[in-house]
Tab-separated table of C-alpha atoms in Angstrom:
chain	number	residue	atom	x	y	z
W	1	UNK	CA	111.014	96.512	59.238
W	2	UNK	CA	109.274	98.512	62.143
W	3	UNK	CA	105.174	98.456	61.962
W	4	UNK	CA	104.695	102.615	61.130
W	5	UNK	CA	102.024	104.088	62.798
W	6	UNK	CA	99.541	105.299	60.060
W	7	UNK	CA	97.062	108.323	60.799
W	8	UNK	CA	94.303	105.474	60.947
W	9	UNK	CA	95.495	103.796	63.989
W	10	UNK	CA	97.615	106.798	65.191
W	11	UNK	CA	95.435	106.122	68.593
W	12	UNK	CA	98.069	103.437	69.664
W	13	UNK	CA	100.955	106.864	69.752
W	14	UNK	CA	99.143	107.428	73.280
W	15	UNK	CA	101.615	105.978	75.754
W	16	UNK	CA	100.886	104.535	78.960
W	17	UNK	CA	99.661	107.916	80.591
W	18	UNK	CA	95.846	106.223	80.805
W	19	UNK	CA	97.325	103.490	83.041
W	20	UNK	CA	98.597	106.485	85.309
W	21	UNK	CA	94.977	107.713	85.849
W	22	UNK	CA	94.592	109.364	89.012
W	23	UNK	CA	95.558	109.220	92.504
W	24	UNK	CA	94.148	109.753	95.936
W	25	UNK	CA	91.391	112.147	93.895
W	26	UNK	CA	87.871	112.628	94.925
W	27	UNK	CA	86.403	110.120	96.736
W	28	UNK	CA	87.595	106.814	96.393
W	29	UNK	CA	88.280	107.127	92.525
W	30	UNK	CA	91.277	105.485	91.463
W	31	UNK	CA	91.793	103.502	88.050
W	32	UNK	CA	89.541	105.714	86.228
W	33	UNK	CA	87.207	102.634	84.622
W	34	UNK	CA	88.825	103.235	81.431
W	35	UNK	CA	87.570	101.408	78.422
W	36	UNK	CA	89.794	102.122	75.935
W	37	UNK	CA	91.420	99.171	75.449
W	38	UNK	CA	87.690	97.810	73.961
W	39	UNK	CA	87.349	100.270	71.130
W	40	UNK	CA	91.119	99.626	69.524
W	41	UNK	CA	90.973	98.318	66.200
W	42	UNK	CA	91.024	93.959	65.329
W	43	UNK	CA	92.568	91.987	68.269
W	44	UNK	CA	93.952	94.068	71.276
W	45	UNK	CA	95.438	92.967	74.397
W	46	UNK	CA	96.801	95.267	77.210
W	47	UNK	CA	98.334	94.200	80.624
W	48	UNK	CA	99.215	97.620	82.738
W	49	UNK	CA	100.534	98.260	85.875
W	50	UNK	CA	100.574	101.325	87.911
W	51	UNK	CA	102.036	102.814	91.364
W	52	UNK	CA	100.979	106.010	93.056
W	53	UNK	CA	102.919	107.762	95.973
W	54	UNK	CA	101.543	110.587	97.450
W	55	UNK	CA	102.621	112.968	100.149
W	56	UNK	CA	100.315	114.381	102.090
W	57	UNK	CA	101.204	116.022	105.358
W	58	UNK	CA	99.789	118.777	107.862
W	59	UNK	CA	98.560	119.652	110.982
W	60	UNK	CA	95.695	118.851	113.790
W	61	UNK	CA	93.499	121.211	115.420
W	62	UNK	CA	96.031	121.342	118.347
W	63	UNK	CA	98.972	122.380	116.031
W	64	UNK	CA	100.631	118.821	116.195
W	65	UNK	CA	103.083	117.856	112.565
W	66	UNK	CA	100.910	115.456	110.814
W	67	UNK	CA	103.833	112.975	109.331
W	68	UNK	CA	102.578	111.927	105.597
W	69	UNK	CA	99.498	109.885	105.711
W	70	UNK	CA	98.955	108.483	102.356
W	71	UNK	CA	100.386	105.230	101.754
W	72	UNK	CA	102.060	104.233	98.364
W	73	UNK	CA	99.551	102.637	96.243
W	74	UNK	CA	99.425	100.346	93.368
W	75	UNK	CA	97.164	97.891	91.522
W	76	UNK	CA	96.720	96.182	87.627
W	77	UNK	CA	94.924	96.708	84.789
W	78	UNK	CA	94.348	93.922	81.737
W	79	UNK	CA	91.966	94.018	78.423
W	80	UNK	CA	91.107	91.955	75.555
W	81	UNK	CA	88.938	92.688	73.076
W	82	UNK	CA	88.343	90.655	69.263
W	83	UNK	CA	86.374	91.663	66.609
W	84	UNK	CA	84.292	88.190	65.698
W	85	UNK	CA	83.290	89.834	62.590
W	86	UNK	CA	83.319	93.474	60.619
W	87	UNK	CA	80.202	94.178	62.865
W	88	UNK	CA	80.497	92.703	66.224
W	89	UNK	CA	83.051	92.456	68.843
W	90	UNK	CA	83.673	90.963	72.358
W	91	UNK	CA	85.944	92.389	74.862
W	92	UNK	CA	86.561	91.626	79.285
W	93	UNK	CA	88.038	94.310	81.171
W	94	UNK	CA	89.577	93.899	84.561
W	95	UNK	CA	90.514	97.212	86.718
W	96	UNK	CA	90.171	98.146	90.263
W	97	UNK	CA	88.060	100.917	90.078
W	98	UNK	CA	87.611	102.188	93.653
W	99	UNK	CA	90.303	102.349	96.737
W	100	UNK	CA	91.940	103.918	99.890
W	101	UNK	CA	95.080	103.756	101.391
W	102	UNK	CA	95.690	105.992	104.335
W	103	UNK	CA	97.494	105.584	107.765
W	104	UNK	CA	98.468	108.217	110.386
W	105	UNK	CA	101.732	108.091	112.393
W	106	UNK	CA	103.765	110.405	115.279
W	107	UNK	CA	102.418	112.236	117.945
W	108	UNK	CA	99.065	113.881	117.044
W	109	UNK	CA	95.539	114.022	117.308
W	110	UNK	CA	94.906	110.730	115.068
W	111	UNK	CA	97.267	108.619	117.143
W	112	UNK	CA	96.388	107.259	120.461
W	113	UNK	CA	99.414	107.901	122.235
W	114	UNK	CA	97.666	110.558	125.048
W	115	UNK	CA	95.166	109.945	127.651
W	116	UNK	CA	91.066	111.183	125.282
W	117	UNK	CA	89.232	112.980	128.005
W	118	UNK	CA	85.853	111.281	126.511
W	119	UNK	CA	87.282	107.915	127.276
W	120	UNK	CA	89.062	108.169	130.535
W	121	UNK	CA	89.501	104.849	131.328
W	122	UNK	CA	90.829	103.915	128.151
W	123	UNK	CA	94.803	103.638	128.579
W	124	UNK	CA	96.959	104.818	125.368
W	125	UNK	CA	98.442	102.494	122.870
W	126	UNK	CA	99.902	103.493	120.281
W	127	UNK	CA	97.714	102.577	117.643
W	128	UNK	CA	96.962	104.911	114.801
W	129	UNK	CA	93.940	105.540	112.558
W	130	UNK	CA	94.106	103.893	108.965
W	131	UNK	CA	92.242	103.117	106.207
W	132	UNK	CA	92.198	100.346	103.717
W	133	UNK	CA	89.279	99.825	100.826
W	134	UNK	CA	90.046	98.196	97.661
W	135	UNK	CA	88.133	97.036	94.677
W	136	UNK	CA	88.219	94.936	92.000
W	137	UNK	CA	85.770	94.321	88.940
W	138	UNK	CA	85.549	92.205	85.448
W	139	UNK	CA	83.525	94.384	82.674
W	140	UNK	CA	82.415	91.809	79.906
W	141	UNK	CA	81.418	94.241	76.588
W	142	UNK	CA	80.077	92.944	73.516
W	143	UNK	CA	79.762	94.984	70.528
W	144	UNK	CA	77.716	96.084	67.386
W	145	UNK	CA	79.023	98.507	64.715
W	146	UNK	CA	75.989	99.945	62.563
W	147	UNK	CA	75.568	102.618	59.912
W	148	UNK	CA	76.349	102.413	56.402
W	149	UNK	CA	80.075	103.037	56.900
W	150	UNK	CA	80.156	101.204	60.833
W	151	UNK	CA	81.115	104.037	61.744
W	152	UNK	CA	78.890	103.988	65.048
W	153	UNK	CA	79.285	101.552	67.953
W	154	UNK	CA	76.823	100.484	70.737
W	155	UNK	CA	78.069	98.294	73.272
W	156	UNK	CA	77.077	96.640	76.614
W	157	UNK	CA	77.829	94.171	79.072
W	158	UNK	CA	77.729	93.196	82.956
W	159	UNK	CA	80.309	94.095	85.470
W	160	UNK	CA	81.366	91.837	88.585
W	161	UNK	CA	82.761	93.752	91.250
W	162	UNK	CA	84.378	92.758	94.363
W	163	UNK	CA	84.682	95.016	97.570
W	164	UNK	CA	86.636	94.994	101.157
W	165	UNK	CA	87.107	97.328	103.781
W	166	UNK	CA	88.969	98.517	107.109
W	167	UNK	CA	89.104	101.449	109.203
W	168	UNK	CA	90.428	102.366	112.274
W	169	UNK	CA	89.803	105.634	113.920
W	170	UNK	CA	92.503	106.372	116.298
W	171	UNK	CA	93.270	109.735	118.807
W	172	UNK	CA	91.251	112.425	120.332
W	173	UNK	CA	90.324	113.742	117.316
W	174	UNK	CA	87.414	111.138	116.727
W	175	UNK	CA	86.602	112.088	120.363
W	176	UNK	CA	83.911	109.378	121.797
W	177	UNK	CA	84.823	107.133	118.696
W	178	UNK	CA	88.576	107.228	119.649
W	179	UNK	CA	88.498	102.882	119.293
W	180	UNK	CA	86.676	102.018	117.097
W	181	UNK	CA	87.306	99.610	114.303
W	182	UNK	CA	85.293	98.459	110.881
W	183	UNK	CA	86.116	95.551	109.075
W	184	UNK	CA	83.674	94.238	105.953
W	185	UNK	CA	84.050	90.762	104.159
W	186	UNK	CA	84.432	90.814	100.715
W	187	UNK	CA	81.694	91.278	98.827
W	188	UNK	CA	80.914	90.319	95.132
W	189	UNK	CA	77.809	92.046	92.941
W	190	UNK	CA	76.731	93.044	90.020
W	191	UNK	CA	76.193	95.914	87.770
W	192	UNK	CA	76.358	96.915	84.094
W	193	UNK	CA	77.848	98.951	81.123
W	194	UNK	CA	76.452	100.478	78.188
W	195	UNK	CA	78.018	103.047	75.919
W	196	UNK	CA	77.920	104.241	72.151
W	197	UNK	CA	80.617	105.405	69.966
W	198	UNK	CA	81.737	107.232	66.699
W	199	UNK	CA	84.865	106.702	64.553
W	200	UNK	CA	85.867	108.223	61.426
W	201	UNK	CA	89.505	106.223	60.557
W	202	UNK	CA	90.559	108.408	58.243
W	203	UNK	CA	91.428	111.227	60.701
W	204	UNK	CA	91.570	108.990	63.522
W	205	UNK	CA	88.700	110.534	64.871
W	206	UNK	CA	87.273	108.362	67.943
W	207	UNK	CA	84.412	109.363	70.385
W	208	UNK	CA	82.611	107.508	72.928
W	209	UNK	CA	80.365	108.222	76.403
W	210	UNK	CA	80.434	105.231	78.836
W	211	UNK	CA	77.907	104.817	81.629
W	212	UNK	CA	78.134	102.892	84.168
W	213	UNK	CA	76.008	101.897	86.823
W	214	UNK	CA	76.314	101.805	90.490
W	215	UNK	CA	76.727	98.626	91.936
W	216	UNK	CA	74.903	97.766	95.719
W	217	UNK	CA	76.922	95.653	97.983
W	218	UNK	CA	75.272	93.917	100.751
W	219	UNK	CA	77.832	92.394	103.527
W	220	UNK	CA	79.048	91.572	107.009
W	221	UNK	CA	80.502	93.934	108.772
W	222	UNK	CA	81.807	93.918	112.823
W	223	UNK	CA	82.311	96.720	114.294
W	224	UNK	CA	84.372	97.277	117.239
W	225	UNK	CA	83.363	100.772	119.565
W	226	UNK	CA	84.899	100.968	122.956
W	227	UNK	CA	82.526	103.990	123.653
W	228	UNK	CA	79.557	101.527	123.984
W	229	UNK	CA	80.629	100.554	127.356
W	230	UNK	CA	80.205	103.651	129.153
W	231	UNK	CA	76.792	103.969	127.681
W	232	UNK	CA	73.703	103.090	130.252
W	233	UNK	CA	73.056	98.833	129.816
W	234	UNK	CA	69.481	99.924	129.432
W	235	UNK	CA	70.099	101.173	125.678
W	236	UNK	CA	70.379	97.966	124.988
W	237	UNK	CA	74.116	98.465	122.848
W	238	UNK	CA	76.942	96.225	123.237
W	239	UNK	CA	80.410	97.078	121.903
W	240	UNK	CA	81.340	94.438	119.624
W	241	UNK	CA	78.882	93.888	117.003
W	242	UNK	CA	78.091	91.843	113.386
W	243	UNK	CA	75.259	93.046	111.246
W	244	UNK	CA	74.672	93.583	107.728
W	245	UNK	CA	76.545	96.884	105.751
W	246	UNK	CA	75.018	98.150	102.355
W	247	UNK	CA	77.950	99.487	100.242
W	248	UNK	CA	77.290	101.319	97.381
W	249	UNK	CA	79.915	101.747	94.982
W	250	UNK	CA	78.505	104.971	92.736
W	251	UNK	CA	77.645	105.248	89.177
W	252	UNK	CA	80.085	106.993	86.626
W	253	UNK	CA	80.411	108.920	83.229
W	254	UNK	CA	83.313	108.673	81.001
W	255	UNK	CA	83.947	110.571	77.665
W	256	UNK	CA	86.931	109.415	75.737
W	257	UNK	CA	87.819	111.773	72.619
W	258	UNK	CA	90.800	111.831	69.882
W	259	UNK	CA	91.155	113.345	66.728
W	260	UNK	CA	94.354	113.252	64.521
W	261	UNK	CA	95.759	116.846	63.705
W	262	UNK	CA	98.049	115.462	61.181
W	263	UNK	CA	99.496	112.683	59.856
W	264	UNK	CA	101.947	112.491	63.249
W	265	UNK	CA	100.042	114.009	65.829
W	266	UNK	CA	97.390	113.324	67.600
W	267	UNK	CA	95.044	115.313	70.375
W	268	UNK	CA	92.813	113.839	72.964
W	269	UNK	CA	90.601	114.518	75.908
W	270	UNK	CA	88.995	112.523	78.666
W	271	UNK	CA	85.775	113.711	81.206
W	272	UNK	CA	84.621	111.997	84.170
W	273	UNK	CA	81.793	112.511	86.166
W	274	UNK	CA	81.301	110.509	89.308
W	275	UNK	CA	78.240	111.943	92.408
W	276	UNK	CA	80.375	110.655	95.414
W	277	UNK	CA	77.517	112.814	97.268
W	278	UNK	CA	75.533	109.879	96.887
W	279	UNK	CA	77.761	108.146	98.319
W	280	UNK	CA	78.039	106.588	102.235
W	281	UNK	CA	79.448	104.003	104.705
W	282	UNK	CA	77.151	103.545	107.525
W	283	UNK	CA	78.085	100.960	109.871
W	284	UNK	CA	74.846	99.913	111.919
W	285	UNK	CA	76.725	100.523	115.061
W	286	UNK	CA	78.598	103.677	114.850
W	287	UNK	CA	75.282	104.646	113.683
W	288	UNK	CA	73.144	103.514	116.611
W	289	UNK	CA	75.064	105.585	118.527
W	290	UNK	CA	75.602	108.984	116.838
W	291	UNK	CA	71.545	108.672	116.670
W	292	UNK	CA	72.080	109.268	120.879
W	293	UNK	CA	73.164	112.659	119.624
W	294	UNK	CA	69.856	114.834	119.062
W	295	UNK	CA	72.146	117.525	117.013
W	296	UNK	CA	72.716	114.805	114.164
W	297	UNK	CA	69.011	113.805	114.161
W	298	UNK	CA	67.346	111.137	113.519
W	299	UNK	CA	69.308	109.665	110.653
W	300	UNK	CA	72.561	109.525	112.597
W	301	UNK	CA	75.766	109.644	110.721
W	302	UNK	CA	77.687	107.788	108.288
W	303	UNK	CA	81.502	107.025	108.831
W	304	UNK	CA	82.435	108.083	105.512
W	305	UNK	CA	80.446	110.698	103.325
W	306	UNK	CA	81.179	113.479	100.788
W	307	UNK	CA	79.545	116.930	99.728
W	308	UNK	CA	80.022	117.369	96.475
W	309	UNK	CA	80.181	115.377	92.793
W	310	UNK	CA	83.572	114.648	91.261
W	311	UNK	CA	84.742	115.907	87.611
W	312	UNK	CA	87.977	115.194	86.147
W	313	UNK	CA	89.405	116.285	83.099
W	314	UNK	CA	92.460	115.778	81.108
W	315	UNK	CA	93.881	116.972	77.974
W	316	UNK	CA	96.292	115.472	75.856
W	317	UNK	CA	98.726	115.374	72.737
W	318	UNK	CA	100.734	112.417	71.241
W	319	UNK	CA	103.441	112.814	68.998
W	320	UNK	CA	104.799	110.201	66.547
W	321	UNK	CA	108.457	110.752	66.501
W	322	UNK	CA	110.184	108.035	64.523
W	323	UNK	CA	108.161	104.802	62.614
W	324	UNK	CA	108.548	102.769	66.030
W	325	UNK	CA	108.225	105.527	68.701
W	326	UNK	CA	105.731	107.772	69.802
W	327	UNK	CA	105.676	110.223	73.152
W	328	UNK	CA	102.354	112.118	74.583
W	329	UNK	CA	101.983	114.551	77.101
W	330	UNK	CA	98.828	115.702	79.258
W	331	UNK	CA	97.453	118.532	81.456
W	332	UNK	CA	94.585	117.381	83.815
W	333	UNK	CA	92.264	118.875	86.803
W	334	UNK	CA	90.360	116.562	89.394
W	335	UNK	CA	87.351	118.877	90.987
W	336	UNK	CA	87.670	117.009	94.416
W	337	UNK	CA	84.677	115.906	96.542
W	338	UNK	CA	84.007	118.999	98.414
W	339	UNK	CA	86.058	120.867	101.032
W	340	UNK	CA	85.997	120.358	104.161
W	341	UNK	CA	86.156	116.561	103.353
W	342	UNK	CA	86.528	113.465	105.419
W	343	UNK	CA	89.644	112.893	107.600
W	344	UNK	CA	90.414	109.511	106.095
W	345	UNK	CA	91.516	111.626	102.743
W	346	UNK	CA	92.233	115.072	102.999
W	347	UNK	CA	92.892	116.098	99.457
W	348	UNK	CA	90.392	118.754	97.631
W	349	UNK	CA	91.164	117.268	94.348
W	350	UNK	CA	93.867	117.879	91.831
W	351	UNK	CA	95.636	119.458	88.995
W	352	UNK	CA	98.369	117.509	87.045
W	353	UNK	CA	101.054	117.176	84.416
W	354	UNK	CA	102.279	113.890	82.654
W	355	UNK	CA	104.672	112.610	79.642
W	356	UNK	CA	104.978	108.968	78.320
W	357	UNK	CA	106.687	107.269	75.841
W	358	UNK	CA	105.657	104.082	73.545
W	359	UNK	CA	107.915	102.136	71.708
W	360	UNK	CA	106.578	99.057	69.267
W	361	UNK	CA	108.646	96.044	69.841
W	362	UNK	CA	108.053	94.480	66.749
W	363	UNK	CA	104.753	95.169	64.382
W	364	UNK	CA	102.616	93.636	66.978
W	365	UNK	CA	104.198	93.946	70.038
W	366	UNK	CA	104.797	97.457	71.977
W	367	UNK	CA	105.208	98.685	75.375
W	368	UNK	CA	104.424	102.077	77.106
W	369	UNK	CA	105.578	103.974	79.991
W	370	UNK	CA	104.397	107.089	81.552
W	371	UNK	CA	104.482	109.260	84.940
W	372	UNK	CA	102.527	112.004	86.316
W	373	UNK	CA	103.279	114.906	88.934
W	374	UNK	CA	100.054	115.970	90.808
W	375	UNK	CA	99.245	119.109	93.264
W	376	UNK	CA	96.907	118.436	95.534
W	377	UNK	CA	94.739	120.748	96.465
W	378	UNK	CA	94.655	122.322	99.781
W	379	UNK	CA	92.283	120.506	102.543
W	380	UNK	CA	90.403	120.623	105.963
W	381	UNK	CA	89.630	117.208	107.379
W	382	UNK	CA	86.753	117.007	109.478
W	383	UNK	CA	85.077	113.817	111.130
W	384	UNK	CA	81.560	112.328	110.760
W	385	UNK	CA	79.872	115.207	113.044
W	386	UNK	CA	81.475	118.159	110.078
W	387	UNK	CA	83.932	119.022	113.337
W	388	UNK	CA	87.292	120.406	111.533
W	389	UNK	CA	90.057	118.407	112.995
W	390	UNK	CA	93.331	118.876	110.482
W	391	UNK	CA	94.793	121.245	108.013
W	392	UNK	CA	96.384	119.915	104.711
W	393	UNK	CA	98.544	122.378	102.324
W	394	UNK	CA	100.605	122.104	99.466
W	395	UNK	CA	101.013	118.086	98.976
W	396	UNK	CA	101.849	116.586	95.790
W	397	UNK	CA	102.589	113.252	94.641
W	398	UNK	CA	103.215	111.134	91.775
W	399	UNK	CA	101.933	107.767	88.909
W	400	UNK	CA	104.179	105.873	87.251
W	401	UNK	CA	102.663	103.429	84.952
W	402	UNK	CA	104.243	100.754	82.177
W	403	UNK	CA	101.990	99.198	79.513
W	404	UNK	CA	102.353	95.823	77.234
W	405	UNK	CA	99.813	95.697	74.593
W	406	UNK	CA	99.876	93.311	71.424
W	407	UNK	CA	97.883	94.320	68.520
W	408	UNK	CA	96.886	92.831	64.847
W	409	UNK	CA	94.452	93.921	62.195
């Protein structure tokens, strides 16, 4: 006999649209840093994989076919989580929160295939500007349920996180920085979690706000900036260089929300709050020299930087069809980072549609699969110096996602 899905636990009808979180949105955001998988009832385990491909295509400032720049994209999600007793529970979360996946092709202003009139002596060759950051981190949560009924839940724990990074900017568009090349070691710190949540089982009611912190990274970076050479010897700047690079992977908000609206049916709703415009990359070199520059003062400029703070919201409904199968559908909105934004990821956020399905294998057993379609929103790219280099309009891409999750109470 098939486990039915009883209004009580009618959270496990949402299919696999969660692993499907977002793609190529503002900033670097990419898995989401959902926790969901630590407030499911008894023992839970999840293992989740999802893919993104996104096209995103325009033009340069001189009118030149930008060929689609963002590279397909995928990475893995797992969670465990036990209850040790009817108050307290332990749970480790793996994601990778934060990433970037971009690479520029053809003949066009981000390719060095023409002769830059900054760098005259440089000879073309073919090489293109791309991007590369990825991220990975391991959440450890433990638990406490208080209240007369439990029906509250604080919970806490630390958060390892691992980061790595390349660019390459490429073409006359990055005019005197045409060259030059950034490559960081990985890096492993530290940060934490802390969150509190509400349940009331008999309508499947669930609510919980998630904070977590941001999370400095100190590491090596070389830089590479052919400019440097045509630069007096007297400045005392050399183009190759190793120093340290502060990375600073920014705090976040979550708000995860369900309610059962009846015995089959189930609504949701997820907010996210992330200020990317804290956020910065500045390489000690490509620094140095933008400081040269008396229009960017004395701060200088940082490779990669945003305007504006990223919300994202999505909307959701799951529907139990048969004792054994259950399909959900959402409606979402990502606000961007600001417009212009950075030339490494032209995209002024998001709006987006999904549908998933989950089927239970046997009582404990089930697995979950879900896509989304996203419109990106239109964007101008600009460089470190706010200089509008590229147009982007009406790009779109797409999730998948597939889930296996094990369950007992």
């Amino acid at each position: 006999m098939r486990h039915p899905f009883h209004l009580k636990t009618l959270s496990v009808a949402v299919a696999a649209l969660s692993v499907a979180s977002v793609a190529s949105a503002a900033g670097l955001d990419r898995s989401g840093q959902d926790i969901t998988a630590f407030l499911q009832d008894g023992t839970y385990a999840e293992a989740a994989y999802t893919y993104i491909d996104a096209d995103v295509t325009g033009k340069d400032s001189s009118g030149n076919k930008i060929d689609d720049i963002a590279e397909s994209y995928d990475f893995f999600r797992y969670g465990v989580k036990t209850d040790i007793n009817d108050t307290f529970s332990i749970g480790v979360l793996y994601d990778e929160p934060f990433g970037a996946a971009a690479d520029y092709s053809g003949k066009n202003d981000f390719v060095s295939n023409e002769q830059n009139p900054s760098l005259p002596l440089t000879p073309p060759n073919g090489e293109s500007t791309n991007v590369e950051v990825r991220t990975e981190s391991i959440t450890g949560i433990v638990g406490a349920k208080i209240g007369e009924n439990k029906n509250f839940q604080v919970y806490g724990g630390p958060v390892a996180q691992r980061v790595k990074a390349d660019v390459k900017l490429r073409g006359k568009a990055y005019e005197r920085a045409d060259g030059y090349t950034l490559h960081t070691s990985a890096d492993q710190d530290y940060g934490w979690l802390a969150g509190v949540a509400y349940s009331k089982p008999e309508i499947a009611l669930k609510a919980a706000l998630t904070y977590r912190s941001e999370i400095e990274h100190n590491t090596q970076a070389s830089e590479v900036y052919p400019f440097v050479d045509y630069l007096p010897a007297g400045l005392g700047l050399v183009s190759n260089r190793s120093d340290n690079i502060e990375i600073t992977t920014p705090e976040s908000v979550n708000f995860d929300f369900q309610t059962g609206i009846n015995p089959t049916t189930l609504a949701t709703a997820k907010v996210r709050w992330v200020p990317w415009s804290d956020f910065a990359i500045v390489p000690s070199l490509y620094n140095d020299v933008s400081k040269l520059n008396s229009a960017y003062g004395p701060d200088g400029l940082a490779l990669v930087s945003y305007d504006d703070d990223q919300w994202q919201v999505e909307l959701g409904l799951a529907k139990r069809l048969a004792p054994a199968l259950a399909i959900s559908g959402t409606v979402g909105w990502d606000s961007g980072a600001g417009n212009p934004v950075s030339s490494l990821g032209p995209i002024e956020g998001y709006y987006s549609a999904g549908l998933g399905a989950k089927y239970n294998v046997t009582e404990n057993w089930a697995i979950s699969a879900g896509g989304k379609y996203l419109w990106f929103g239109d964007a101008k790219g600009q460089i470190p110096s706010k200089t509008i280099v590229s147009d982007f309009e009406s790009n779109d891409g797409f999730v998948l996602g597939v889930k296996v999750s094990y369950q007992a109470q």
